[in-house]
Short mmCIF file of C-alpha atoms and ligand atoms in Angstrom, two decimals:
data_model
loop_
_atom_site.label_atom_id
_atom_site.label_comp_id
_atom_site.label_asym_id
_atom_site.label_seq_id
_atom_site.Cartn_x
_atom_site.Cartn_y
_atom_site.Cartn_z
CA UNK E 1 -24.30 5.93 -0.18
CA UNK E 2 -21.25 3.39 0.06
CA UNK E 3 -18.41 3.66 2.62
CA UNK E 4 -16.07 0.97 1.35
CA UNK E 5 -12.93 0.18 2.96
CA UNK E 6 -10.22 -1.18 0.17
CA UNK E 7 -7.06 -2.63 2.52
CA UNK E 8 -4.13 -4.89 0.98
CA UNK E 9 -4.27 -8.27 2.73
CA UNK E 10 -1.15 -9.56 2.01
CA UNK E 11 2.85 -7.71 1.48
CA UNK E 12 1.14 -4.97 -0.35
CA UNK E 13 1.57 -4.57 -4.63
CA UNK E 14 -1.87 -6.94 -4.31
CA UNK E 15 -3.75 -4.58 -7.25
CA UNK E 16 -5.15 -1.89 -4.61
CA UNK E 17 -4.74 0.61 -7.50
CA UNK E 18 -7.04 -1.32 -9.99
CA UNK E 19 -9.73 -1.64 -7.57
CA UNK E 20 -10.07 1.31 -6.33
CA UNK E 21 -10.02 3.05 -9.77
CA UNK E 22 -12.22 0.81 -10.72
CA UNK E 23 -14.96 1.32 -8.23
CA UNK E 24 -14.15 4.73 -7.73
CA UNK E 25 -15.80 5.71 -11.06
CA UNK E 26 -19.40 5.75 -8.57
CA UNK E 27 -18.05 7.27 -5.08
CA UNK E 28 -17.82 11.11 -4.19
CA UNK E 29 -14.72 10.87 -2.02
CA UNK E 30 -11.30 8.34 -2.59
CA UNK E 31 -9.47 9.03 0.67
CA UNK E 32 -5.69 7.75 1.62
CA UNK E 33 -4.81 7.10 5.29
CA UNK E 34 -1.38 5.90 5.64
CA UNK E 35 1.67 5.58 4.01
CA UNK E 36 3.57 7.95 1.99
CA UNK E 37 5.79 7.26 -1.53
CA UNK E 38 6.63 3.89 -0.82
CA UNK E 39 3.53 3.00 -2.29
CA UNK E 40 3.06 2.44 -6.34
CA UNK E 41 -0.56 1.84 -7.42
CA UNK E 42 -0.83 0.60 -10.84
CA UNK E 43 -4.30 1.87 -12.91
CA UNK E 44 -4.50 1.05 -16.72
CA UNK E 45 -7.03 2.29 -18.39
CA UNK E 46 -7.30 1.52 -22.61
CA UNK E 47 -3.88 0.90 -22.16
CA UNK E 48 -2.06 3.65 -20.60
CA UNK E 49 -0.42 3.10 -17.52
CA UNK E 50 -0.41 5.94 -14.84
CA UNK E 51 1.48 4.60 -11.30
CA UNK E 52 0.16 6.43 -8.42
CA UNK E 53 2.37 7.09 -4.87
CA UNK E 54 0.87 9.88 -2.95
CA UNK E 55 -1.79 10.74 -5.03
CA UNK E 56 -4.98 8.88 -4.39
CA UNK E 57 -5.91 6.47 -7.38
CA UNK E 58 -9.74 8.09 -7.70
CA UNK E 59 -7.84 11.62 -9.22
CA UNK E 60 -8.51 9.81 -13.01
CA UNK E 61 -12.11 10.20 -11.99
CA UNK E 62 -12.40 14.43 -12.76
CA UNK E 63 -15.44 14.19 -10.37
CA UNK E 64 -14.46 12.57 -7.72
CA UNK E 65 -12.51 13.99 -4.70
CA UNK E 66 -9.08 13.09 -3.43
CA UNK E 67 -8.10 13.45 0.17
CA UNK E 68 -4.75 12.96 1.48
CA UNK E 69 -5.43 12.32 5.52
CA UNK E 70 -3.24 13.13 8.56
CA UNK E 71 -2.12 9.34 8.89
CA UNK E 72 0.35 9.54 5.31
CA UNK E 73 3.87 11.02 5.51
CA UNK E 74 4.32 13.53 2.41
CA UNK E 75 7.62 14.40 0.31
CA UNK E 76 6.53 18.23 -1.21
CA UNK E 77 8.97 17.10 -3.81
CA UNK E 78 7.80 14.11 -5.31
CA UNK E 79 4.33 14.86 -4.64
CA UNK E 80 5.23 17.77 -6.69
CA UNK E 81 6.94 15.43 -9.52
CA UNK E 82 3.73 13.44 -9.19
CA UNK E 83 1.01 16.06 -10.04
CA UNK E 84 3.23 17.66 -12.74
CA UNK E 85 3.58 14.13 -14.34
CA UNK E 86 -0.55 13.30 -14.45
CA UNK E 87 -1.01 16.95 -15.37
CA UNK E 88 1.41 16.67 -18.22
CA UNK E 89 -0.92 12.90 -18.89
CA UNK E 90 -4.14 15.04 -19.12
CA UNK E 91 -5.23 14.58 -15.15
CA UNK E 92 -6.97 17.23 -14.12
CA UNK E 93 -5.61 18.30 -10.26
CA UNK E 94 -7.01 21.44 -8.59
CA UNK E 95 -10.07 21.78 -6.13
CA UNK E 96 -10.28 17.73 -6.56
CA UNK E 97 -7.25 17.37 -4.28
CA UNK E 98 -6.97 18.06 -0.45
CA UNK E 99 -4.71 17.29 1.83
CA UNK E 100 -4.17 17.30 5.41
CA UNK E 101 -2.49 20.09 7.63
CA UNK E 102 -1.35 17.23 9.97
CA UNK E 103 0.18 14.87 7.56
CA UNK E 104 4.02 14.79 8.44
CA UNK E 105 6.49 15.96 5.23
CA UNK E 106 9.20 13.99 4.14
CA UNK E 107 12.35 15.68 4.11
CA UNK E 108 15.84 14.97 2.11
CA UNK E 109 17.52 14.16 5.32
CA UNK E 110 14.50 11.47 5.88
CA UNK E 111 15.49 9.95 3.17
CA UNK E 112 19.60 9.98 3.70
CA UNK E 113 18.80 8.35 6.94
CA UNK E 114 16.41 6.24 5.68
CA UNK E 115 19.45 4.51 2.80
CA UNK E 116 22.28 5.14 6.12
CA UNK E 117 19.95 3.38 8.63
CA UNK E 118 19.87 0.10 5.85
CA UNK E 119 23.37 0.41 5.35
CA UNK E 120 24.26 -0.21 8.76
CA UNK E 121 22.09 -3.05 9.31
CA UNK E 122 23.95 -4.82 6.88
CA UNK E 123 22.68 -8.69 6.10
CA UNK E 124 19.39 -7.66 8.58
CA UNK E 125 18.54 -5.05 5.79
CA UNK E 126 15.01 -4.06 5.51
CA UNK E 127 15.00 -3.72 1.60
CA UNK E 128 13.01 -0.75 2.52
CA UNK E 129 11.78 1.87 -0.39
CA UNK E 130 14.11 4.00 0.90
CA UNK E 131 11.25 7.00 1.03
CA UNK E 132 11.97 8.36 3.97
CA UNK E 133 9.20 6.54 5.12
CA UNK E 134 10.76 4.93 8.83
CA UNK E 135 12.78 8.10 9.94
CA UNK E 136 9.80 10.78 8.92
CA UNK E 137 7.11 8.27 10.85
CA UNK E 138 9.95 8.30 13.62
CA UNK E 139 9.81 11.82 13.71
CA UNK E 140 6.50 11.68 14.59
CA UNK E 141 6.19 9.83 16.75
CA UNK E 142 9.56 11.26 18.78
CA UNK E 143 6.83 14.70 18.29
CA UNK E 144 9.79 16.85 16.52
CA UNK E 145 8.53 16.01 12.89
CA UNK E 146 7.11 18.76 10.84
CA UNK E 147 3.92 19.16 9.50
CA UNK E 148 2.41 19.67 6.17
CA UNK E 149 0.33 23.06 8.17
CA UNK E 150 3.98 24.08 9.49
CA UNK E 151 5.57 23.98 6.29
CA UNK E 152 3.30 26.62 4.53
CA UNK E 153 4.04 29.05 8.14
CA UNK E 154 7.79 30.46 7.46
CA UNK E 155 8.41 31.37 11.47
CA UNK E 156 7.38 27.90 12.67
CA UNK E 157 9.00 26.05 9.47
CA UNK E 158 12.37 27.98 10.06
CA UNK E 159 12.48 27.03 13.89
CA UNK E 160 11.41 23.39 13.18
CA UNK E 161 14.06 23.38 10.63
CA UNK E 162 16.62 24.96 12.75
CA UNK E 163 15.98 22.37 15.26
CA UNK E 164 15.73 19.35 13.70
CA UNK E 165 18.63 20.08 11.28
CA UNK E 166 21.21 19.83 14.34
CA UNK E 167 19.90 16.72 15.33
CA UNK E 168 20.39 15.32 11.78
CA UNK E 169 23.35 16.75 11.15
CA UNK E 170 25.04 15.78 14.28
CA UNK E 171 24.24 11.89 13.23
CA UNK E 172 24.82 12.18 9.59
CA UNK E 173 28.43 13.88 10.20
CA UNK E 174 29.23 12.32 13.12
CA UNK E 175 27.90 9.24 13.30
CA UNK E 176 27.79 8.05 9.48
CA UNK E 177 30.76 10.56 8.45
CA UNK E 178 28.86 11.63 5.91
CA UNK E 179 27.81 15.78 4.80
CA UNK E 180 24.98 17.13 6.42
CA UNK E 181 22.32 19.80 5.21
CA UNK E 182 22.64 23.44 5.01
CA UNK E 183 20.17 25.17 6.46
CA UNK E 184 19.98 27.88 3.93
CA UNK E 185 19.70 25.72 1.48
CA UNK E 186 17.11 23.19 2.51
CA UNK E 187 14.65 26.25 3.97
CA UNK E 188 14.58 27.66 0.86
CA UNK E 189 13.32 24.94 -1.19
CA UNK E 190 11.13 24.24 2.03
CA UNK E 191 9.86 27.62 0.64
CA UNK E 192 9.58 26.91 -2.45
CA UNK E 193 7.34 23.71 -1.79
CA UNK E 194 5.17 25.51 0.28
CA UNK E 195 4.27 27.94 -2.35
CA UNK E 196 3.35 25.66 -4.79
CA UNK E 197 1.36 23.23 -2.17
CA UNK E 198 -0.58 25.70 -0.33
CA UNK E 199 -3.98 26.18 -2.38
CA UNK E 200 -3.94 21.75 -1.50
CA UNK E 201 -3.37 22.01 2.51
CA UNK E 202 -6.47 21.81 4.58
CA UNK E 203 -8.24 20.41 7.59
CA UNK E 204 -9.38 17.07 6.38
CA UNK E 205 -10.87 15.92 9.46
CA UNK E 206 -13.63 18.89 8.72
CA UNK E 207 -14.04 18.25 5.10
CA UNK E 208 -14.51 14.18 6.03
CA UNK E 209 -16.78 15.25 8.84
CA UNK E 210 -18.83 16.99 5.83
CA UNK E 211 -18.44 14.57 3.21
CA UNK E 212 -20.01 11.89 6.05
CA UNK E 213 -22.51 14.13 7.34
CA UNK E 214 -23.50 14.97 3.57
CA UNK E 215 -23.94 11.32 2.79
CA UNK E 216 -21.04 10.98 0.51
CA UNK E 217 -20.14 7.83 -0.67
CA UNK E 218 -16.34 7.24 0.48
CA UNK E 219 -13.64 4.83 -0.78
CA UNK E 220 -10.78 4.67 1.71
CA UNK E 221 -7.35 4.10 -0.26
CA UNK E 222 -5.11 1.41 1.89
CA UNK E 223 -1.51 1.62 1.07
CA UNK E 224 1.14 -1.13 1.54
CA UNK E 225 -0.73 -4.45 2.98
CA UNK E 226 -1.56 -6.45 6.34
CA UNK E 227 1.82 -8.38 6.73
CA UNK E 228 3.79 -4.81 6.46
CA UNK E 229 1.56 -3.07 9.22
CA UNK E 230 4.03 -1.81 11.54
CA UNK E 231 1.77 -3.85 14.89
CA UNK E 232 0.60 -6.96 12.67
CA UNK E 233 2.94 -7.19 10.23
CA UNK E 234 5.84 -9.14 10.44
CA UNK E 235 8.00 -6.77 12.22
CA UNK E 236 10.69 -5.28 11.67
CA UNK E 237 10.42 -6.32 8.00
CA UNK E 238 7.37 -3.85 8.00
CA UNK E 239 6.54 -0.40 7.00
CA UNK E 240 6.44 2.31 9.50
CA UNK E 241 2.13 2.96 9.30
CA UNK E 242 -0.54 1.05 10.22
CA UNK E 243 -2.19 -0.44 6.70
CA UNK E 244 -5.11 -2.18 8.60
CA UNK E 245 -8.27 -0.90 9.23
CA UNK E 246 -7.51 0.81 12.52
CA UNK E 247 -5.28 3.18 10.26
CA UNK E 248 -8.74 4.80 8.84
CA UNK E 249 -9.62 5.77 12.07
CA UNK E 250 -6.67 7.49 13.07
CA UNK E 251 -5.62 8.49 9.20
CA UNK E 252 -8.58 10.19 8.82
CA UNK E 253 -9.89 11.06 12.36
CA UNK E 254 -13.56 9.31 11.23
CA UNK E 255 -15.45 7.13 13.67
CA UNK E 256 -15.51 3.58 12.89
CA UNK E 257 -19.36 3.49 11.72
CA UNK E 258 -17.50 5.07 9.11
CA UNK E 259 -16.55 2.15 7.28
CA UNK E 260 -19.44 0.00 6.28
CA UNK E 261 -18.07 -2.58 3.69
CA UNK E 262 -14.30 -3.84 4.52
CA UNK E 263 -12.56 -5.26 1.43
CA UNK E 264 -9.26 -7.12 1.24
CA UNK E 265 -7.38 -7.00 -1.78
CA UNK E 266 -5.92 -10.35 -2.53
CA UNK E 267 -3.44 -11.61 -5.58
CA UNK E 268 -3.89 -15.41 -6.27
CA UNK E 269 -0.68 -16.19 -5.38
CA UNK E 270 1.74 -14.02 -3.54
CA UNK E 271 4.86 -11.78 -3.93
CA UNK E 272 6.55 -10.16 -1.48
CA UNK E 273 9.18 -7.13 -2.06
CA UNK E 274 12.05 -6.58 0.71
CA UNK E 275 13.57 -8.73 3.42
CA UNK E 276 11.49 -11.22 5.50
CA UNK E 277 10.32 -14.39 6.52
CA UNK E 278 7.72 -15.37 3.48
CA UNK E 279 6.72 -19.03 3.91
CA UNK E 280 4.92 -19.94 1.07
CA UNK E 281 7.92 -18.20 -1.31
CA UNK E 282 9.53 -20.02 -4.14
CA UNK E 283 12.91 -19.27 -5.14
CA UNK E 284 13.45 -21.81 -8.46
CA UNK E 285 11.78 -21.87 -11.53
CA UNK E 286 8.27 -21.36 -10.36
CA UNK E 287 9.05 -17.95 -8.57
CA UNK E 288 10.39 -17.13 -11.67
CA UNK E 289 7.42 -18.10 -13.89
CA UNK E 290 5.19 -16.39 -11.56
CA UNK E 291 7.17 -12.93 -11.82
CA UNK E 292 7.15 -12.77 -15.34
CA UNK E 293 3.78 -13.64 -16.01
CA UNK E 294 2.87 -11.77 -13.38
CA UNK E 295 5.17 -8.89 -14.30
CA UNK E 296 6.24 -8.76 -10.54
CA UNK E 297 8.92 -5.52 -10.51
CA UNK E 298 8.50 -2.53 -8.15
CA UNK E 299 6.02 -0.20 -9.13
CA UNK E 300 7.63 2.16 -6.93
CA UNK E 301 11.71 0.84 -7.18
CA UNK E 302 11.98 -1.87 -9.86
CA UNK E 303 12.67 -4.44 -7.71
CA UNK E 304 12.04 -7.89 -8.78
CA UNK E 305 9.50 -8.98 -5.94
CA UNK E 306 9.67 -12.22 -4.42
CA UNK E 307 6.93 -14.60 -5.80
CA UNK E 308 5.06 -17.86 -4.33
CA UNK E 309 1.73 -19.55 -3.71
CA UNK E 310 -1.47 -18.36 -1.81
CA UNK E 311 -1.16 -18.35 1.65
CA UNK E 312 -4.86 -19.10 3.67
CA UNK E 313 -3.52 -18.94 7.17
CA UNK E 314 -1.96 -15.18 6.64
CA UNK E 315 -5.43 -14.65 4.82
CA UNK E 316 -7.40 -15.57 7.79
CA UNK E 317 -5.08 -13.24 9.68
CA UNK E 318 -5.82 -10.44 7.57
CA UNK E 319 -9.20 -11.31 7.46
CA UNK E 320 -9.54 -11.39 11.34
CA UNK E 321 -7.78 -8.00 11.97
CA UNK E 322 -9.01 -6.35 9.65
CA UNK E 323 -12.75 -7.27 9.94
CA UNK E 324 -12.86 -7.99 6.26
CA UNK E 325 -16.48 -8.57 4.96
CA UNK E 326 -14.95 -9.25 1.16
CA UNK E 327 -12.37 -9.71 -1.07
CA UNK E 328 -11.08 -8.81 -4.61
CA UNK E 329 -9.14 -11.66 -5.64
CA UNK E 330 -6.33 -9.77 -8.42
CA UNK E 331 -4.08 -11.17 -11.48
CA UNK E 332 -6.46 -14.72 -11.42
CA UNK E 333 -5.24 -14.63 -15.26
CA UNK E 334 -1.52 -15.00 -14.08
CA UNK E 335 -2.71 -18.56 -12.63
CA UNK E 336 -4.32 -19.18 -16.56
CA UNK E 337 -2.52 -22.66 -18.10
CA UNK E 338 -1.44 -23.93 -14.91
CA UNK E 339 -1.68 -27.74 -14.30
CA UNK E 340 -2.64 -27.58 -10.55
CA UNK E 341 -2.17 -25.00 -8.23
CA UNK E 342 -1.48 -24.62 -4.54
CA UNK E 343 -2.63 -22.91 -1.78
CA UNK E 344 -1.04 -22.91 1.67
CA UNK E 345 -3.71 -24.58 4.28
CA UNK E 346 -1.71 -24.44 7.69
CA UNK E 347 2.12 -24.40 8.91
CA UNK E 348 4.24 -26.79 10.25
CA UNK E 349 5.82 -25.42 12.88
CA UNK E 350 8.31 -27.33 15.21
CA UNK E 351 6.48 -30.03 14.22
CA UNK E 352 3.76 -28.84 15.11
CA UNK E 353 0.64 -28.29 12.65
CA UNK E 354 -1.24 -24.79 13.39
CA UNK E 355 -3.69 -22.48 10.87
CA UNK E 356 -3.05 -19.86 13.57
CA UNK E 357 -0.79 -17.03 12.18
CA UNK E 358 2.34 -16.41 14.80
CA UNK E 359 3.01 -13.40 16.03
CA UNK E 360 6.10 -14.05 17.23
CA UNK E 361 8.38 -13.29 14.45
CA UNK E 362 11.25 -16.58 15.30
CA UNK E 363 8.29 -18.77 15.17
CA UNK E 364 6.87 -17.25 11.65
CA UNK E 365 10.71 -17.94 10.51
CA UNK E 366 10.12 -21.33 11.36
CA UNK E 367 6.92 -21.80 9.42
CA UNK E 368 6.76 -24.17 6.43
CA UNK E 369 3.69 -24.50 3.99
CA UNK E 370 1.22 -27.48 4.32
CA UNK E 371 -0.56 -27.16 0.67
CA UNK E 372 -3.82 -28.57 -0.43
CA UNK E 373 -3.68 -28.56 -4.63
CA UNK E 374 -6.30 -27.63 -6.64
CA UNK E 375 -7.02 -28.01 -10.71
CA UNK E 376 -6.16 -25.48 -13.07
CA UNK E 377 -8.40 -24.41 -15.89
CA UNK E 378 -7.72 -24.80 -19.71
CA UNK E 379 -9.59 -21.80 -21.04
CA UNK E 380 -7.85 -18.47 -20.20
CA UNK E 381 -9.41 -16.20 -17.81
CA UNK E 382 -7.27 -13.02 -19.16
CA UNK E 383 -9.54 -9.90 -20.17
CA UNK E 384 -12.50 -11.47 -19.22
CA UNK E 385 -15.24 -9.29 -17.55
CA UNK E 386 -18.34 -11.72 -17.29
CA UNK E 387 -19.05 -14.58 -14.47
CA UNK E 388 -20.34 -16.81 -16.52
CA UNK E 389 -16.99 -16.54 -18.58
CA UNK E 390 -14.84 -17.90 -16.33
CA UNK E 391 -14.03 -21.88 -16.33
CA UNK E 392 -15.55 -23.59 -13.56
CA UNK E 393 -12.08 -24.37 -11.73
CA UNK E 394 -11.53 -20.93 -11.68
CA UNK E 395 -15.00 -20.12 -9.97
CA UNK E 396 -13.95 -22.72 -7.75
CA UNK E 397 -10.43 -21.96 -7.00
CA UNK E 398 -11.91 -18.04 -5.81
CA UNK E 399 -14.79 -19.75 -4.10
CA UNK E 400 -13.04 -21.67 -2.20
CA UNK E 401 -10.92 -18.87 -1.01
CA UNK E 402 -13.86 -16.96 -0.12
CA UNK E 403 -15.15 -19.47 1.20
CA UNK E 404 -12.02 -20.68 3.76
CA UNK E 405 -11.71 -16.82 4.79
CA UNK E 406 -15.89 -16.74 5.06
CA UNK E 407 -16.10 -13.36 3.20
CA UNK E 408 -18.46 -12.59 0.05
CA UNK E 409 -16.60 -11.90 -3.01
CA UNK E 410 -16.94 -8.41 -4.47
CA UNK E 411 -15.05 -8.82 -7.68
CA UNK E 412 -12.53 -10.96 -9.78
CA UNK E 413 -9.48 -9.41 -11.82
CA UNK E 414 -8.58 -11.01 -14.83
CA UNK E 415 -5.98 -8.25 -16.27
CA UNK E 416 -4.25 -5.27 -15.09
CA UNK E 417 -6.97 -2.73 -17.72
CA UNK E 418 -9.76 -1.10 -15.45
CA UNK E 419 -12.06 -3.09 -18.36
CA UNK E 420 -10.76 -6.64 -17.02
CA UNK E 421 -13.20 -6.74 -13.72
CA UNK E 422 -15.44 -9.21 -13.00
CA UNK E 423 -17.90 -8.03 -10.35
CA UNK E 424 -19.71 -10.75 -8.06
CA UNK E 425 -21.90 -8.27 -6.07
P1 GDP B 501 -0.94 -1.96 -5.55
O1 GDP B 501 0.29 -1.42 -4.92
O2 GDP B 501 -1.70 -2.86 -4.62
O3 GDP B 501 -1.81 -0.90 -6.14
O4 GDP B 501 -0.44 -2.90 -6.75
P2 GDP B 501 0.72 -2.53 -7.83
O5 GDP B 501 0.17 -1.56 -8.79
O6 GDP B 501 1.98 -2.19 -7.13
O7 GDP B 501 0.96 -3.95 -8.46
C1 GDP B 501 -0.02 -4.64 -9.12
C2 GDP B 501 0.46 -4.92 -10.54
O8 GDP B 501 -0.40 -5.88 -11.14
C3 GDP B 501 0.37 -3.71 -11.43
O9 GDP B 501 1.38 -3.84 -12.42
C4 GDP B 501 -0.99 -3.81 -12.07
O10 GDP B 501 -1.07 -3.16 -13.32
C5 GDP B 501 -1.11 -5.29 -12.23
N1 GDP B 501 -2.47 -5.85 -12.12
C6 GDP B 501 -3.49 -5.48 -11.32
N2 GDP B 501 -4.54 -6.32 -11.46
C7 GDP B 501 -4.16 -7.24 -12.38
C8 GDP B 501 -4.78 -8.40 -12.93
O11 GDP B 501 -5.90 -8.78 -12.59
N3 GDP B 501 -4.05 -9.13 -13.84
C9 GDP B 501 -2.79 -8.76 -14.21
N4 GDP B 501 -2.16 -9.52 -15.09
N5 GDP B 501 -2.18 -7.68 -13.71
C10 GDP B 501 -2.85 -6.94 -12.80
P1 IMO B 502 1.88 -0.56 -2.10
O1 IMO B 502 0.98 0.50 -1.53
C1 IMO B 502 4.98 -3.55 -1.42
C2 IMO B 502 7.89 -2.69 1.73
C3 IMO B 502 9.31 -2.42 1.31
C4 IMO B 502 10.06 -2.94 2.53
C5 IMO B 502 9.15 -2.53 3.68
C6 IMO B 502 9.54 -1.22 4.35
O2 IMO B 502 2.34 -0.29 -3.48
O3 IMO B 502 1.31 -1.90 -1.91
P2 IMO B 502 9.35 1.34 3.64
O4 IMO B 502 9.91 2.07 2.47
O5 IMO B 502 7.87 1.44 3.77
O6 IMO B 502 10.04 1.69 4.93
O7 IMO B 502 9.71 -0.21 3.35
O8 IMO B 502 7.85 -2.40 3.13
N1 IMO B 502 6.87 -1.83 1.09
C7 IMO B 502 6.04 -2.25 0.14
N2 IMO B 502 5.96 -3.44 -0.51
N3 IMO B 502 4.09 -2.58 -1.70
C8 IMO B 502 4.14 -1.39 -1.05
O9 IMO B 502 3.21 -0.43 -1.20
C9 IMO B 502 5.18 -1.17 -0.11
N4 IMO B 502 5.53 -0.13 0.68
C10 IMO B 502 6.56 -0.56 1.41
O10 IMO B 502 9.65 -3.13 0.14
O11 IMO B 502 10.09 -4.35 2.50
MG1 MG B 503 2.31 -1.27 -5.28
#
């Protein structure tokens, strides 16, 4: 009976999707709490690729069960686009898939606002996914947003609708100039959705209550990562959810004994997608190295994401609010054949050395990288699966991360296949 926690300690894209479909092979239950289709989780298994957005990244186990909870923010459509796409791969989706009657739905205005909303904040851009994701969490919270249970119940979806559509419409026409939505039109497909979504909808607070009660053993799916979380992140250039662990709690409505092992997912260097400060970032020739061995573009947009070294003091930060009893350190074989490598110790701020992570988002602007260097190692890590495989610099560069954040390693990935896992535990 495990209850393991898998969050993303860093700007998200830090291999979430590889870990948890790799460990999900022995758990009952893989359960997402936040987020929405921003999110792109990679899982390769014998060499096929299947990206994952709303869709928890245990549904390539047939026997395990995937839970979408009240905390994520659902389009029907692409979460439509999704299933037929892993169907059409050979996934099996039917009783293995639940989601939750109070997770909001994404809707096409969402998303129009979402691309008008950058537009207008011109060289302060977000870079955000544009998924809808900040105006349908908005929503919410402003309590007029529509719920995944309201969407399947015609009366309540059409007065919803009704109601929200004159708000939107009255900003996109008015405000941005641009056409609005007909109401006709976007109920219908509403309909539509519904029908095909319905046998998925649930309470998921009840079935988790169950699964606990039943002694399940539970994998909860973080999305996005630490420095996006909408209170810890490095706001605004965050997402609109809460990532860190508090987000199971309220994602999922499960008390916190819950959660028993906490596990940060961390890349050995760092990339970042999207505006921001991003201290540690390097924009010559090393950023570029780094993104194409790394193979740093979008899973979810494209995008080339923004590339640099290991950075301890937003580590230690994750590692504090997050409670984080271990790591996965991901893509160690993207640091294979380098000379020496750096990690970020402290910043200098103001001239001022701290290892404390600001919260203040002018100071973080301010922050540059103090680095301690390390050795490389000679002999390639890539594809390896064993401990005693892996070239002593490289057990000592991931030591002595686990070892600065004071967390037990749980494994080591040396490729983006499931079969590339080194476990330490
Ligand atoms: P997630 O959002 O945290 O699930 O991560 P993404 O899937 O967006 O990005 C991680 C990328 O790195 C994907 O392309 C993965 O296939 C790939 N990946 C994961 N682990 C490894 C690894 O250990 N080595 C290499 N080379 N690639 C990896
Ligand atoms: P996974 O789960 C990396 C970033 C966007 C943008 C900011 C806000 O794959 O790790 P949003 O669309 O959420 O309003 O965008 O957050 N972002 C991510 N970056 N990985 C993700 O998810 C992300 N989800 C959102 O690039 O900077
Ligand atoms: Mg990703």
């Amino acid at each position: 009976m495990e209850r393991i926690a898998i969050l993303g300690a860093q700007w998200g894209d830090e291999g979430k999707g590889k870990v948890v479909d790799f460990l999900a092979a022995d758990m009952d239950v893989v359960a997402r709490y936040s987020g929405g289709p921003n999110a792109g989780h990679t899982v390769i298994i014998n060499g096929k690729k299947y990206i994952l957005h709303l869709i928890p990244s245990g549904i390539l186990h047939r026997n395990t069960m995937c839970v979408m909870g009240n905390g994520m923010v659902v389009d029907p459509a692409a979460l439509i686009e999704e299933m037929k796409e892993l169907q059409e791969a050979g996934v099996y989706i039917g009783e293995n898939l639940i989601i939750s009657e109070s997770a909001h739905v994404i809707m096409p205005y969402h998303k129009k606002l979402d691309a008008l909303n950058e537009r207008i904040r011109g060289k302060r851009q977000i870079g955000t996914t544009l998924r809808g994701i900040g105006p349908a969490y908005a929503d919410k919270a402003s309590r007029i947003g529509i719920r995944m249970g309201e969407l399947l119940d015609p009366e309540i979806l059409k007065e919803k609708l009704a109601f929200n559509l004159k708000i939107k419409n009255a900003i996109i026409e008015h405000f941005f100039g641009e056409e609005g939505y007909s109401f006709d039109d976007l109920y219908s497909q509403a309909l539509e959705w519904a029908e095909k979504l319905k046998g998925f909808v649930d309470n998921t607070v009840s079935y988790m209550k169950r699964a606990l009660k039943d002694g399940k053993s539970i994998l909860y799916e973080g999305a996005q990562g630490t420095m996006l979380d909408i209170d810890h992140g490095t706001y605004p250039y965050v997402t609109s959810s809460n990532p860190t662990i508090g987000g199971i709690m309220t994602g999922l409505g499960v008390p916190k004994d819950s959660v028993e092992r906490i596990v940060g997912v961390v890349k050995a260097y760092t990339t970042r997608v999207g505006g921001g400060p991003f201290p540690t970032e390097e924009t010559g020739n090393l950023g570029d190295l780094l993104r194409e061995k790394g193979g740093e573009y979008g899973a979810t947009t494209g995008r080339p994401r923004r590339c640099g070294w290991l950075d301890l003091v937003g580590l230690k930060f994750a590692t504090w609010v997050n409670g984080l009893t271990h790591i996965a350190i991901t893509k160690l074989d993207v640091l294979d054949g380098f000379e020496k490598i750096k990690v970020c110790i402290a910043y200098e701020i103001d001239g001022e050395i701290t290892e404390e992570f600001p919260t203040d988002y002018v100071k973080f602007c301010k922050a540059r990288p103090i680095y301690k260097e390390l050795p490389g190692w000679k002999t390639p890590v890539k594809g390896k699966n064993k401990r005693e495989e892996l070239p002593k610099e490289a057990l000592s560069y991931v030591e002595f991360i686990a070892e600065q954040l004071g967390v037990d390693i749980m494994l080591v990935s040396t490729g983006a296949d499931r079969k590339d896992t080194v476990m330490f535990i």
